[in-house]
Coordinates of C-alpha atoms and ligand atoms in Angstrom, one line a residue:
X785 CA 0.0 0.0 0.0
X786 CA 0.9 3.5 -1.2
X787 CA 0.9 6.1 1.5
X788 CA 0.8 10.0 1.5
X789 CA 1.7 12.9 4.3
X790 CA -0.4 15.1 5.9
X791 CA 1.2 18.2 7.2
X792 CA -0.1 21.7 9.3
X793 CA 1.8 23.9 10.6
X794 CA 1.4 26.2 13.8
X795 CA 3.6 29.0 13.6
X796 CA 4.4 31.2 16.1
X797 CA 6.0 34.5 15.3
X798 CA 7.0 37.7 17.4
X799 CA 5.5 41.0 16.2
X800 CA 7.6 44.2 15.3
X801 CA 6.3 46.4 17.9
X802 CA 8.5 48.7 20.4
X803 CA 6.6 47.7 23.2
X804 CA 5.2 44.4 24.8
X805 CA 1.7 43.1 24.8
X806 CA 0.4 44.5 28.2
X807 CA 2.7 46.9 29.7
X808 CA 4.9 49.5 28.5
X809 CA 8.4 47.4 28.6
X810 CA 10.5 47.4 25.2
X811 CA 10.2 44.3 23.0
X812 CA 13.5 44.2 23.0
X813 CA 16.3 41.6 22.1
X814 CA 19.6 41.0 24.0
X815 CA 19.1 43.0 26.5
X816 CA 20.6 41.5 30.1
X817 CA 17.9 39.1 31.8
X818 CA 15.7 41.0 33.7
X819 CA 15.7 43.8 32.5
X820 CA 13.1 44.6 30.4
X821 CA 10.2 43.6 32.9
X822 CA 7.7 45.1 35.2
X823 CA 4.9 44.0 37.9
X824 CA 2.6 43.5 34.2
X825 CA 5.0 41.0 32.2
X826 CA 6.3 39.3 35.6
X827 CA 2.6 38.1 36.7
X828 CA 2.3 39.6 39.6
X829 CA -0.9 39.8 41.5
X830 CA -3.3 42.5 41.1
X831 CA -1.9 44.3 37.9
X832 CA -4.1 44.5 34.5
X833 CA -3.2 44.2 31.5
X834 CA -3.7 46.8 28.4
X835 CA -3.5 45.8 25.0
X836 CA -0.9 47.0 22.8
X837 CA -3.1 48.8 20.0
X838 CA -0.1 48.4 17.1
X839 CA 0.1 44.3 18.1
X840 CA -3.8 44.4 17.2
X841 CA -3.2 46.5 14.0
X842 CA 0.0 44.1 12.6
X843 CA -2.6 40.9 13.3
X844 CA -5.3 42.3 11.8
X845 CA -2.8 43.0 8.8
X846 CA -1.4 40.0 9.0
X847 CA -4.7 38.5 8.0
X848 CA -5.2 41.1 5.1
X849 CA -1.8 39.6 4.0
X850 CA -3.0 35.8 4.4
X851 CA -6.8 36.5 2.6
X852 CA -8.3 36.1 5.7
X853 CA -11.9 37.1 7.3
X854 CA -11.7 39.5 10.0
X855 CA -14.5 38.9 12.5
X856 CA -16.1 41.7 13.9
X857 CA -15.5 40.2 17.3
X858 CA -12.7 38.7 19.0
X859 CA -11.6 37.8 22.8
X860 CA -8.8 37.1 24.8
X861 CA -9.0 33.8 27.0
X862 CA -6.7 32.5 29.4
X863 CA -4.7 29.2 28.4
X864 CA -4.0 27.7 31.9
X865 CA -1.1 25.6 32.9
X866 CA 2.0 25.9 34.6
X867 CA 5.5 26.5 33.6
X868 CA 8.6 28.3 35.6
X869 CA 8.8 30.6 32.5
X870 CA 5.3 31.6 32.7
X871 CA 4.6 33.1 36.1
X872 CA 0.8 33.9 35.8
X873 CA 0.3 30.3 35.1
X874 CA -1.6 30.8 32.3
X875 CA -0.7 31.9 28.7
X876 CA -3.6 35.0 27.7
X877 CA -4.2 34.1 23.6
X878 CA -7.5 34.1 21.6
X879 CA -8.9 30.4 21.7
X880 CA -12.6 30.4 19.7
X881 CA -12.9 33.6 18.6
X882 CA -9.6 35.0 17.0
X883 CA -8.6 37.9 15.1
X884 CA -8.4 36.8 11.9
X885 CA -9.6 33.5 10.2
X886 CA -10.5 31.7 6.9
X887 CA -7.6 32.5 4.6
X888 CA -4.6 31.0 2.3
X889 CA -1.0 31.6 1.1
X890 CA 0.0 30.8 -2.4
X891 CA 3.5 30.0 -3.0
X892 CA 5.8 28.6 -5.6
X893 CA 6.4 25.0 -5.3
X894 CA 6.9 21.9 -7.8
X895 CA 6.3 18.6 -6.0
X896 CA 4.4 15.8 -5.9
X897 CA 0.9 16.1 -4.2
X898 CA 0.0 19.5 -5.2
X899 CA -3.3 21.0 -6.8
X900 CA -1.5 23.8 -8.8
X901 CA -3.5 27.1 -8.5
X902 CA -3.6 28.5 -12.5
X903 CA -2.2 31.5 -12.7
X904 CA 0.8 33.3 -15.1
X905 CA -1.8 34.6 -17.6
X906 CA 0.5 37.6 -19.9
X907 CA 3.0 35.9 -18.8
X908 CA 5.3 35.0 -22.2
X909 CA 5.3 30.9 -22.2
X910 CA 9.2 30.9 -22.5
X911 CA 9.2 32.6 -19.0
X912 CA 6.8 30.7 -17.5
X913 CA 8.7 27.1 -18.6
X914 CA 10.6 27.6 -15.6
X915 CA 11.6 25.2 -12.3
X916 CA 9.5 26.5 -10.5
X917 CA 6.1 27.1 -12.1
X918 CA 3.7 25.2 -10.2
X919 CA 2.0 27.7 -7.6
X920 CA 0.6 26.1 -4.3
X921 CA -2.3 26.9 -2.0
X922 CA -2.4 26.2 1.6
X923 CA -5.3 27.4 3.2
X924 CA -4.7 29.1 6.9
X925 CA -6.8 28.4 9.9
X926 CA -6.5 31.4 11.7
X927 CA -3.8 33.9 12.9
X928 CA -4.6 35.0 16.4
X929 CA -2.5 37.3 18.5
X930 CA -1.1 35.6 22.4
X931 CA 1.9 36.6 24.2
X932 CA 5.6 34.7 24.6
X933 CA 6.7 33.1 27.9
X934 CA 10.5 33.7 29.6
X935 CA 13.1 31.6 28.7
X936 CA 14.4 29.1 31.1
X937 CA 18.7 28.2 31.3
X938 CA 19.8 25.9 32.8
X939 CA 23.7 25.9 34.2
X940 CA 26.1 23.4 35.6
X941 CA 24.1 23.5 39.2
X942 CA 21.1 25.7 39.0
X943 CA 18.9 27.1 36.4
X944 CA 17.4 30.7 36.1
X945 CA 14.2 32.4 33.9
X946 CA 15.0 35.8 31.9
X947 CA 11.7 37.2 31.4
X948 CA 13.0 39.6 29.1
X949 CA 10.8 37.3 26.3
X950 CA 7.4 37.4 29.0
X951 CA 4.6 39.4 27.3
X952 CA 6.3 40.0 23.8
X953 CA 3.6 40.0 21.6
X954 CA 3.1 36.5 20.1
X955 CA 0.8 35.3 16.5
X956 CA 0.4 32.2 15.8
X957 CA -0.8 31.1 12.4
X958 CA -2.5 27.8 11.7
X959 CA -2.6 25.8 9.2
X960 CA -5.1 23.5 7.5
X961 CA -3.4 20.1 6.7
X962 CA -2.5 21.2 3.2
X963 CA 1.1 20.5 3.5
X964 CA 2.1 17.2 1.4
X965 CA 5.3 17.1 2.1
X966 CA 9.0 18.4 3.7
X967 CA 9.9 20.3 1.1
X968 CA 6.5 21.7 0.7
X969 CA 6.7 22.8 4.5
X970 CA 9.9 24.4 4.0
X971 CA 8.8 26.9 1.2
X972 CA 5.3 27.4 3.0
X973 CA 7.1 28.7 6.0
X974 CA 9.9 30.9 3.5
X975 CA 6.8 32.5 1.7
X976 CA 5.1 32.8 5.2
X977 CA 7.7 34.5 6.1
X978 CA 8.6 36.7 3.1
X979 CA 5.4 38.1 3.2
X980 CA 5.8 39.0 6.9
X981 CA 8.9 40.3 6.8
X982 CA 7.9 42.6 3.2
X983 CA 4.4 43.5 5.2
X984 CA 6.0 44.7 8.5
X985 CA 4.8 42.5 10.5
X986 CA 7.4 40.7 11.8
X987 CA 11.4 40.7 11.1
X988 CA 11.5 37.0 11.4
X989 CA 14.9 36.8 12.7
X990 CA 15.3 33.1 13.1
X991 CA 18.5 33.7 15.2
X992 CA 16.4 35.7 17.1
X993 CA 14.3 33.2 17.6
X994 CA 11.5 35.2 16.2
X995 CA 10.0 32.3 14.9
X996 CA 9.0 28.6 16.1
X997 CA 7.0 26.3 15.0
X998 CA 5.0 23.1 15.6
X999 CA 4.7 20.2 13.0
X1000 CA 1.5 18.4 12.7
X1001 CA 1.9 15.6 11.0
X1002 CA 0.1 12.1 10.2
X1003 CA 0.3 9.1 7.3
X1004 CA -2.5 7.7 4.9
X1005 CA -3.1 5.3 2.2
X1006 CA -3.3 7.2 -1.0
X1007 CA -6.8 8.0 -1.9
X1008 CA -8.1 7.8 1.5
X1009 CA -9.7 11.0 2.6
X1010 CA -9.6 10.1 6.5
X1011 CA -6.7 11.7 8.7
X1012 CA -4.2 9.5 10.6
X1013 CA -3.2 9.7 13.8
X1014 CA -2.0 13.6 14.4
X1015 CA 1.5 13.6 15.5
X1016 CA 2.7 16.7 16.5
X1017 CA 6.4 18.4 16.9
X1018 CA 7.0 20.6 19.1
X1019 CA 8.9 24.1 19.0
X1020 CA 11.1 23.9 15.8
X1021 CA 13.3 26.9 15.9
X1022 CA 14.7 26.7 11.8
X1023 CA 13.1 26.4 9.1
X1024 CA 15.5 23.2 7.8
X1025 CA 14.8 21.7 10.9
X1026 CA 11.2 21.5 9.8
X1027 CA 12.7 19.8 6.8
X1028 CA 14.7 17.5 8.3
X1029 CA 12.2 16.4 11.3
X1030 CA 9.5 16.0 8.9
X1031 CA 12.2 13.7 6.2
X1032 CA 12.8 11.8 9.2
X1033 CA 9.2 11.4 11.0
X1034 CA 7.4 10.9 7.5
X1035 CA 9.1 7.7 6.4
X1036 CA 9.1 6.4 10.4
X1037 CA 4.9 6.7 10.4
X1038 CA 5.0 4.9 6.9
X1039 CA 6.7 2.1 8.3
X1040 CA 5.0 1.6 11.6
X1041 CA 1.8 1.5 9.7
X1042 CA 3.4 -1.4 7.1
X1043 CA 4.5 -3.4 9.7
X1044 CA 1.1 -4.1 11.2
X1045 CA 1.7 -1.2 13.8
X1046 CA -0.5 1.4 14.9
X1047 CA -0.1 5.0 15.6
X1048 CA -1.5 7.1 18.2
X1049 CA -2.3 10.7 18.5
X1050 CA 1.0 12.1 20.5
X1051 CA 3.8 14.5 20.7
X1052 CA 7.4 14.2 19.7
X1053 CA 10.6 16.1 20.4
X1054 CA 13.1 16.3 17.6
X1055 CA 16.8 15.8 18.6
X1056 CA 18.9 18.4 16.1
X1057 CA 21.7 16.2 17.3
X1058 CA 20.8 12.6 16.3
X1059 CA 18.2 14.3 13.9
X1060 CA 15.5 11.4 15.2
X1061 CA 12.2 12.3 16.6
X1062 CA 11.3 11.2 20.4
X1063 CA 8.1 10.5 22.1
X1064 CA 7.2 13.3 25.0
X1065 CA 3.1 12.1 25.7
X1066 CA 0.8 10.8 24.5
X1067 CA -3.3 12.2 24.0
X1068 CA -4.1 10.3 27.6
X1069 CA -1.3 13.0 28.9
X1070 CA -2.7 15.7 27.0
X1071 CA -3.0 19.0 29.0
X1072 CA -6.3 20.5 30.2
X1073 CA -5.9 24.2 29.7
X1074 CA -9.1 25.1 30.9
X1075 CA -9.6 28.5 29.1
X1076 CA -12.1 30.4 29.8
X1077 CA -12.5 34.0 28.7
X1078 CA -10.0 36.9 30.3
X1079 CA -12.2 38.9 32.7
X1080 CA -9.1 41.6 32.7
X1081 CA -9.9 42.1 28.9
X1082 CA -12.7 44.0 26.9
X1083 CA -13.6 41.6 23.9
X1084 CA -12.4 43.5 20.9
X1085 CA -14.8 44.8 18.0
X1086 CA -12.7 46.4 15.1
X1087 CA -14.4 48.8 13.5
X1088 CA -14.7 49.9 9.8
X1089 CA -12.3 53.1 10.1
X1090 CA -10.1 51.1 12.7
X1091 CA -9.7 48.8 9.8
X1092 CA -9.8 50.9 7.4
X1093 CA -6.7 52.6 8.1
X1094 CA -4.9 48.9 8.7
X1095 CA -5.8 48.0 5.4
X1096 CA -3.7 50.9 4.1
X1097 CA -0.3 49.0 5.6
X1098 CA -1.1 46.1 3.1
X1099 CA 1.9 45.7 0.6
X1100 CA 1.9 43.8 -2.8
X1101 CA 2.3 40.4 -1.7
X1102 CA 5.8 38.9 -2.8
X1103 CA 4.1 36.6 -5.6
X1104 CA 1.6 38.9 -6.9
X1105 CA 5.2 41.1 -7.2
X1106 CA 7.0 38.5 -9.2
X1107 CA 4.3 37.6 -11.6
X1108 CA 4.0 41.6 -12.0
X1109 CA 7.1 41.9 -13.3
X1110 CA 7.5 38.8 -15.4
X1111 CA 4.4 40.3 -17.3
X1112 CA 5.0 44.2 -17.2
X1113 CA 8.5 44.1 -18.0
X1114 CA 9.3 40.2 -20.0
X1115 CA 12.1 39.1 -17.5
X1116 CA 12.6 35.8 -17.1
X1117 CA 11.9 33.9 -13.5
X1118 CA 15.0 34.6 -12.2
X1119 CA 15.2 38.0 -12.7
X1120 CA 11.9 38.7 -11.0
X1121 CA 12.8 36.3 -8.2
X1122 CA 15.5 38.7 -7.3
X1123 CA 13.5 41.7 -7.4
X1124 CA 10.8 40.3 -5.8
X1125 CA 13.4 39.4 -2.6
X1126 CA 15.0 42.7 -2.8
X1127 CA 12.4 45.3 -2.8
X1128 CA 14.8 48.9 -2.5
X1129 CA 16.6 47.1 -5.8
X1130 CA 13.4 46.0 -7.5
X1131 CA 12.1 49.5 -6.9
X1132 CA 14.7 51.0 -8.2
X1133 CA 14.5 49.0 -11.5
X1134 CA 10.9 49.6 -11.8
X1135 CA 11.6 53.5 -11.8
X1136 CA 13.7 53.1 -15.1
X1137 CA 12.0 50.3 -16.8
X1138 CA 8.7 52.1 -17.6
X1139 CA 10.6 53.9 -19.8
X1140 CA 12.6 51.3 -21.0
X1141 CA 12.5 50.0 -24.3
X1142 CA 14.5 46.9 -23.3
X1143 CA 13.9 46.6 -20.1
X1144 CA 15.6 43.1 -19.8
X1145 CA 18.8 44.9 -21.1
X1146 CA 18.1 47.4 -17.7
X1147 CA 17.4 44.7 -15.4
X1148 CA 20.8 43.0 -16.4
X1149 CA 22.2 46.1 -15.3
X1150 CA 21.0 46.3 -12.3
X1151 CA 21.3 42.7 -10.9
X1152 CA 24.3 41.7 -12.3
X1153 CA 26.6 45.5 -12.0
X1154 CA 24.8 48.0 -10.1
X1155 CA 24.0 45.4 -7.0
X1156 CA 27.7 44.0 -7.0
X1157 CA 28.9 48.0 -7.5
X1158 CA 26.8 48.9 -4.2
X1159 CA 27.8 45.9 -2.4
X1160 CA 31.5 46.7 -2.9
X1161 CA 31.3 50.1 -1.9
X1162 CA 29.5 49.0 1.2
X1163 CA 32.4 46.4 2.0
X1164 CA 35.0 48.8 1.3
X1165 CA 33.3 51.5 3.6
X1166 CA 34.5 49.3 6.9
X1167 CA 37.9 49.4 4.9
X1168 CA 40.5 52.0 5.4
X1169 CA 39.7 54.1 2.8
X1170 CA 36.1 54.0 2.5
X1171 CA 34.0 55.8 -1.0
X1172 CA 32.8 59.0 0.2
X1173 CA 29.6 58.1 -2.2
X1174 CA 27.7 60.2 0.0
X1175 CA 29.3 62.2 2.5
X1176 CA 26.4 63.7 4.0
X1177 CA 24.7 60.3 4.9
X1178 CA 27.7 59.6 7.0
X1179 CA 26.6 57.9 10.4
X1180 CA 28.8 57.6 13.5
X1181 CA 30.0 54.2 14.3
X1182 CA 30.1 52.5 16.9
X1183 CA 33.2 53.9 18.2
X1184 CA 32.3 57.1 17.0
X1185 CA 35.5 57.5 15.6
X1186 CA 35.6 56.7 11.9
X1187 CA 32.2 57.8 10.0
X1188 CA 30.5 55.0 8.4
X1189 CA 29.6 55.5 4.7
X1190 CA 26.4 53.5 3.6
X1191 CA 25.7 53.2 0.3
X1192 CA 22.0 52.9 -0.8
X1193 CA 20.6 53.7 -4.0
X1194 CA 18.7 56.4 -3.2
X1195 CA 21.7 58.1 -3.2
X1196 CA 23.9 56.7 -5.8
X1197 CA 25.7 59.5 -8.0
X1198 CA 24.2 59.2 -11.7
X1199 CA 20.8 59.3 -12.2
X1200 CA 18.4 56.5 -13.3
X1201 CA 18.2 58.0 -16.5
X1202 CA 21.9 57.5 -17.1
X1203 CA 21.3 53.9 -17.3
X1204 CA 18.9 54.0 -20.1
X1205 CA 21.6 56.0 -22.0
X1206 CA 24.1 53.1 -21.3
X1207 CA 21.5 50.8 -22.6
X1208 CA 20.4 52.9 -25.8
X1209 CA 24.1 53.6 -26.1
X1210 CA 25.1 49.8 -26.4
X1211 CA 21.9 48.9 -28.4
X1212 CA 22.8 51.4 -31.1
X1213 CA 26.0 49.8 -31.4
X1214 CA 28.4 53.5 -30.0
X1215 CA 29.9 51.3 -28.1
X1216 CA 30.4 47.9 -27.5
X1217 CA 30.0 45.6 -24.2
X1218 CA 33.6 46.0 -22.8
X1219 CA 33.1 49.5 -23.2
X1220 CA 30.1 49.6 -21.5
X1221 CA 31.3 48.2 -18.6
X1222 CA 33.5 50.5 -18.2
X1223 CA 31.2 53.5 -18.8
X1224 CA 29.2 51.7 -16.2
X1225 CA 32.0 51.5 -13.8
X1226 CA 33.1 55.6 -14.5
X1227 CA 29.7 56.8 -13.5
X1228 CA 29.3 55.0 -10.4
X1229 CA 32.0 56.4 -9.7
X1230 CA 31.8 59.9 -10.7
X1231 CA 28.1 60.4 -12.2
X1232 CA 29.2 61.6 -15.1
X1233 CA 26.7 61.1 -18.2
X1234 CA 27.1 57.8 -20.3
X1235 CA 28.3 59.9 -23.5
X1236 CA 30.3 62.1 -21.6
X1237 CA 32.1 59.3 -20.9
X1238 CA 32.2 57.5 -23.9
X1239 CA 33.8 61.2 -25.4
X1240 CA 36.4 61.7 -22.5
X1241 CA 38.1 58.3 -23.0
X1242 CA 37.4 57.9 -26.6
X1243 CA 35.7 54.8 -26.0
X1244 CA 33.2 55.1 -29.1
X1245 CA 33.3 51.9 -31.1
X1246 CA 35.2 51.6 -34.4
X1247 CA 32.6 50.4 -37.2
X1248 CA 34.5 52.7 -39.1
X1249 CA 34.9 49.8 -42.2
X1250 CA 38.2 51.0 -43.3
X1251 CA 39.8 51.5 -40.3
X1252 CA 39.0 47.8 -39.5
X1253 CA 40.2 46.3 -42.7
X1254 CA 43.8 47.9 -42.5
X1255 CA 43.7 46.8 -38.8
X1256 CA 43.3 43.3 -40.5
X1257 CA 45.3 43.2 -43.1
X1258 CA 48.0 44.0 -40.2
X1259 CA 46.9 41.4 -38.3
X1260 CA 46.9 38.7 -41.2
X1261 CA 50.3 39.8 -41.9
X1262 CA 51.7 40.1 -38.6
X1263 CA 50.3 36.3 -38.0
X1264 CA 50.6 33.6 -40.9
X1265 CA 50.2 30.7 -39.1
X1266 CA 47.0 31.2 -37.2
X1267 CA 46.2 32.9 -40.9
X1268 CA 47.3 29.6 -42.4
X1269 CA 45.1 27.2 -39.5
X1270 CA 42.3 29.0 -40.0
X1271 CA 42.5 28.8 -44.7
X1272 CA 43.2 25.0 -43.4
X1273 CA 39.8 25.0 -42.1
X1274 CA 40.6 25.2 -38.2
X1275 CA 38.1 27.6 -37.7
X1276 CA 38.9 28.3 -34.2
X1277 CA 42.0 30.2 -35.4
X1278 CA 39.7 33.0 -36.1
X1279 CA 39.4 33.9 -32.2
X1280 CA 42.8 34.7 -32.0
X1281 CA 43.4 36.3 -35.1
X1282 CA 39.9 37.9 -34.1
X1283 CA 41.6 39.1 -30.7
X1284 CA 44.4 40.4 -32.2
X1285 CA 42.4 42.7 -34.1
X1286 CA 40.4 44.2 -31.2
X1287 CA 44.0 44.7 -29.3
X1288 CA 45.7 46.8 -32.1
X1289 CA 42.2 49.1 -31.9
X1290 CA 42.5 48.9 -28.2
X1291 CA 39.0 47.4 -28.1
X1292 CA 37.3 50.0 -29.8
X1293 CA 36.6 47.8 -33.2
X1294 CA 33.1 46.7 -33.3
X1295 CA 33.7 42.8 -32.8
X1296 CA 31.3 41.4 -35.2
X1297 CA 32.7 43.4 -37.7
X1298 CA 35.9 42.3 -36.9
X1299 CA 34.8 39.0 -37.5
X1300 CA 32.9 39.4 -40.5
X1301 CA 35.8 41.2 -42.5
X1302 CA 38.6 38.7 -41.4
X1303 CA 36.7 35.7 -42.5
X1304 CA 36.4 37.5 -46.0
X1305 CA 39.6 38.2 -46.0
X1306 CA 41.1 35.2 -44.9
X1307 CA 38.4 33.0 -47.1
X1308 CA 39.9 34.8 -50.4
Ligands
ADP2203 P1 -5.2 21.0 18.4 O1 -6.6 21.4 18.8 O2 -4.7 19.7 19.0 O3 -4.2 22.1 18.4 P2 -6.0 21.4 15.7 O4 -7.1 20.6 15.1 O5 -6.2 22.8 16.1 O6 -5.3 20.5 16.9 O7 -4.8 21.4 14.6 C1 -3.5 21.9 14.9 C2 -2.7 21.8 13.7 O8 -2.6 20.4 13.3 C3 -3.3 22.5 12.5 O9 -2.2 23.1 11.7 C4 -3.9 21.4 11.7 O10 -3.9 21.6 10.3 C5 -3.0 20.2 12.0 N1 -3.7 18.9 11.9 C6 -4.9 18.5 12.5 N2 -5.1 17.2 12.3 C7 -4.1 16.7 11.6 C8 -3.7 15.4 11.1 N3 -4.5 14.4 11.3 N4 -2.6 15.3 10.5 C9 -1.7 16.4 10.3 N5 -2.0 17.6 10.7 C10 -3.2 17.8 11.4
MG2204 MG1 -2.6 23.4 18.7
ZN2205 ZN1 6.4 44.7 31.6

């Protein structure tokens, strides 16, 4: 018998606010333990809490961002149980009526298992035969908003709680059982969290640990509609992890079930170590968290300007952003994959390419020079001698000594124009690609114009017919063997004779001229 995984995911993920959930303490990370706490976040009797207004705002968003409903009610209940990082002995987080509900996140994933969603329409076919053309639906749950716990160490002879982490404000986002499979999980949670991250939710730092998650996971005969046996992992910090717990824990279900085995509904640790998957409990140990609605808490009823003005944070989602620029601009997948990842430079392209007439030629520009030119100049800037590309965005360091120079392109020195001009200049053949290079390189240095340029250091290309057949005819003289090969019918003799050429006009010549007049020649 054939079997299939069934994967959902809870994920929980801090939110980007300056302050925690019910008190005024900073949200903070790295600060010293015990620090960043108050009577509120510490548990202690007879405080209340008050909700943080912008944690409400980025859930409510969050759900905007994931297609979801936004009920026009919503409560807080107490989770009870007890933990030494969780001193009110019970977690506050919205158990049957959350904030948001009812949604989905498309992503881009080829695998086995999937319902493609249809989609890529003006999208030219040649761009959309690509690796990874298949786009995936999971549908979400719900995102609710609850808060973190402390964080528990434990030393050589005693352990202590930092409750730095107490009260930061905490969404979790569930997930139907849409997930078929490991690699599936891993590029639900990267587009879960690209979307986050681009929306302003949440910076997702994963060494932060700003996000964990629980695996749900169970095993079926193909074709059979039933669930197994929900088998859930608990508190995955990375996102390979997921990977690896779930390449590990699928195939163990499998073959418990073939042989003769049963499975029941439990918990499981995974061991980064051994990378194996442990039993915690099982349901008969399942906790009792007796929630029941917080009495410290007014049930919350969004209303239309409230969410209104929320709706205004929503960003183009990363996908929708791609596809855009596959079919507005022609690029190919990979192209748009990078600007869809790197917002400030897919903005950037964007300003130029509506006027572009090759817009391709423009987003070569951009990804493959401009992004390494910036990135150099950043490096060099914690050098010795760092580019004063823009003095007057100079920052202090650390130190406060040497003044740190960061380069960013709203504040590169040619304008976006000056690109088109390189483009335009190259496409009507004044120059040719080394040249352009170095135009390119001479105006992120200096911002002088692309013709300017090409004037100053006589860079113009030679298509000047004349001039190229006397360089030639020099050439042919100069190098009778290779001349010989080449009437001998070893044709690759032509690239050096070719080379030889574009030398003696110091690599003005236009090369395909080059090449066209030496074969004559030579073919005579
Ligand atoms: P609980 O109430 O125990 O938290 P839920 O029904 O809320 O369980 O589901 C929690 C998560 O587990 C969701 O992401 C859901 O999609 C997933 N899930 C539920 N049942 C299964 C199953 N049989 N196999 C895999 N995942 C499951
Ligand atoms: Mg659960
Ligand atoms: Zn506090």
């Amino acid at each position: 018998m054939e079997y299939e995984a069934v994967i959902g995911l809870e994920t929980h993920v801090q939110l980007k606010t300056k302050s925690k959930m019910w008190c005024g303490c900073a949200n903070a990370f790295g600060a010293e333990p015990n620090t960043n706490v108050c009577p509120v976040c510490l548990g202690l009797p007879g405080v209340l809490p008050v909700p943080n207004e912008e944690a409400l705002r980025l859930t409510v968003l969050t759900g905007y961002l994931l297609n979801c409903e936004i009920p026009r009610f919503a409560k807080f209940d107490r989770k009870s149980y007890f933990y030494p990082d969780m001193p009110k002995n019970y977690q506050i987080t919205q158990y049957d009526k959350p904030s948001t509900a009812n949604g989905y996140v498309e992503f881009e994933f080829s695998g086995t298992g999937v319902s493609p969603v249809q989609s890529g329409a003006g999208i030219p076919s040649e761009n959309r035969r690509d690796a990874h053309s298949t786009i995936a639906r999971v549908r979400i749950t719900r995102a609710h908003l609850e808060e973190d716990v402390g964080k528990s160490f434990h030393f050589d002879r005693n352990s202590g709680v930092d409750f730095n982490r107490a009260g930061v404000p905490l969404m979790e986002i569930v997930s139907e059982p849409d997930i078929t499979s490991a690699d599936m999980a891993y590029e639900y949670l990267n587009a879960l969290k690209e979307i986050l991250v681009q929306g302003g939710v949440s910076d997702c730092d994963m060494e932060k640990g700003m996000v964990r998650c629980d695996v749900n996971v169970s095993v079926r005969p193909v074709g059979t509609k039933e669930l197994g046996a929900k088998i859930e992992i608990k508190n995955m910090n990375s996102f390979s992890g997921v990977r690896r717990a779930l390449e590990y824990e699928i195939p163990r279900q499998i073959e418990v079930l073939k042989s003769g085995g049963t499975l029941v509904q439990s918990t499981r640790r995974w061991d980064e170590v051994t990378g194996i998957t442990e039993e915690m409990r099982t349901k008969e140990h399942a906790h009792d968290y007796r929630y029941f609605p917080d009495p410290d808490l007014m049930p919350l009823a969004p209303g239309e300007e409230w969410l209104a003005e929320v709706k205004l944070r929503v960003v183009e989602l990363p996908l929708a952003r791609k596809q855009r620029f596959m079919r507005d601009y022609q690029l190919p997948a990979s192209d748009a994959e990078t600007f869809k990842s790197d917002l400030p430079l897919g903005n950037y392209f964007e300003g130029i390419a509506q006027q572009a007439k090759n817009p391709k030629a423009v987003a070569n520009w951009v990804i493959n020079n401009l992004r390494a030119k910036v990135a150099e100049a950043n490096e060099r800037r914690t050098g010795v001698a760092p580019v004063s590309l823009q003095e007057d965005h100079a920052e202090k360091s650390d130190t406060g000594a040497t003044p740190v120079l960061h380069v960013t392109l709203t504040d590169l020195k040619f304008k976006p124009a000056a690109l088109l001009e390189l483009v335009s200049l190259v496409e009507n053949k004044t120059i040719n690609s080394s040249a352009a290079q170095q135009v390119f390189s001479e105006m992120f240095d200096t911002g002088k114009s692309p013709a300017a340029i090409v004037q100053e250091k006589g860079l113009a290309q030679v298509s000047d017919t004349g001039a190229i057949e006397r360089f030639c005819d020099e050439v042919i003289a100069a190098h009778p063997g290779p001349a010989n090969d080449f009437k001998s019918g070893k044709t690759a003799a032509l690239n050096f004779l070719k080379g030889q050429v574009m030398k003696l006009s110091k690599g003005k010549a236009n090369p395909a001229l080059v090449g066209e007049i030496l074969e004559r020649k030579l073919r005579n």
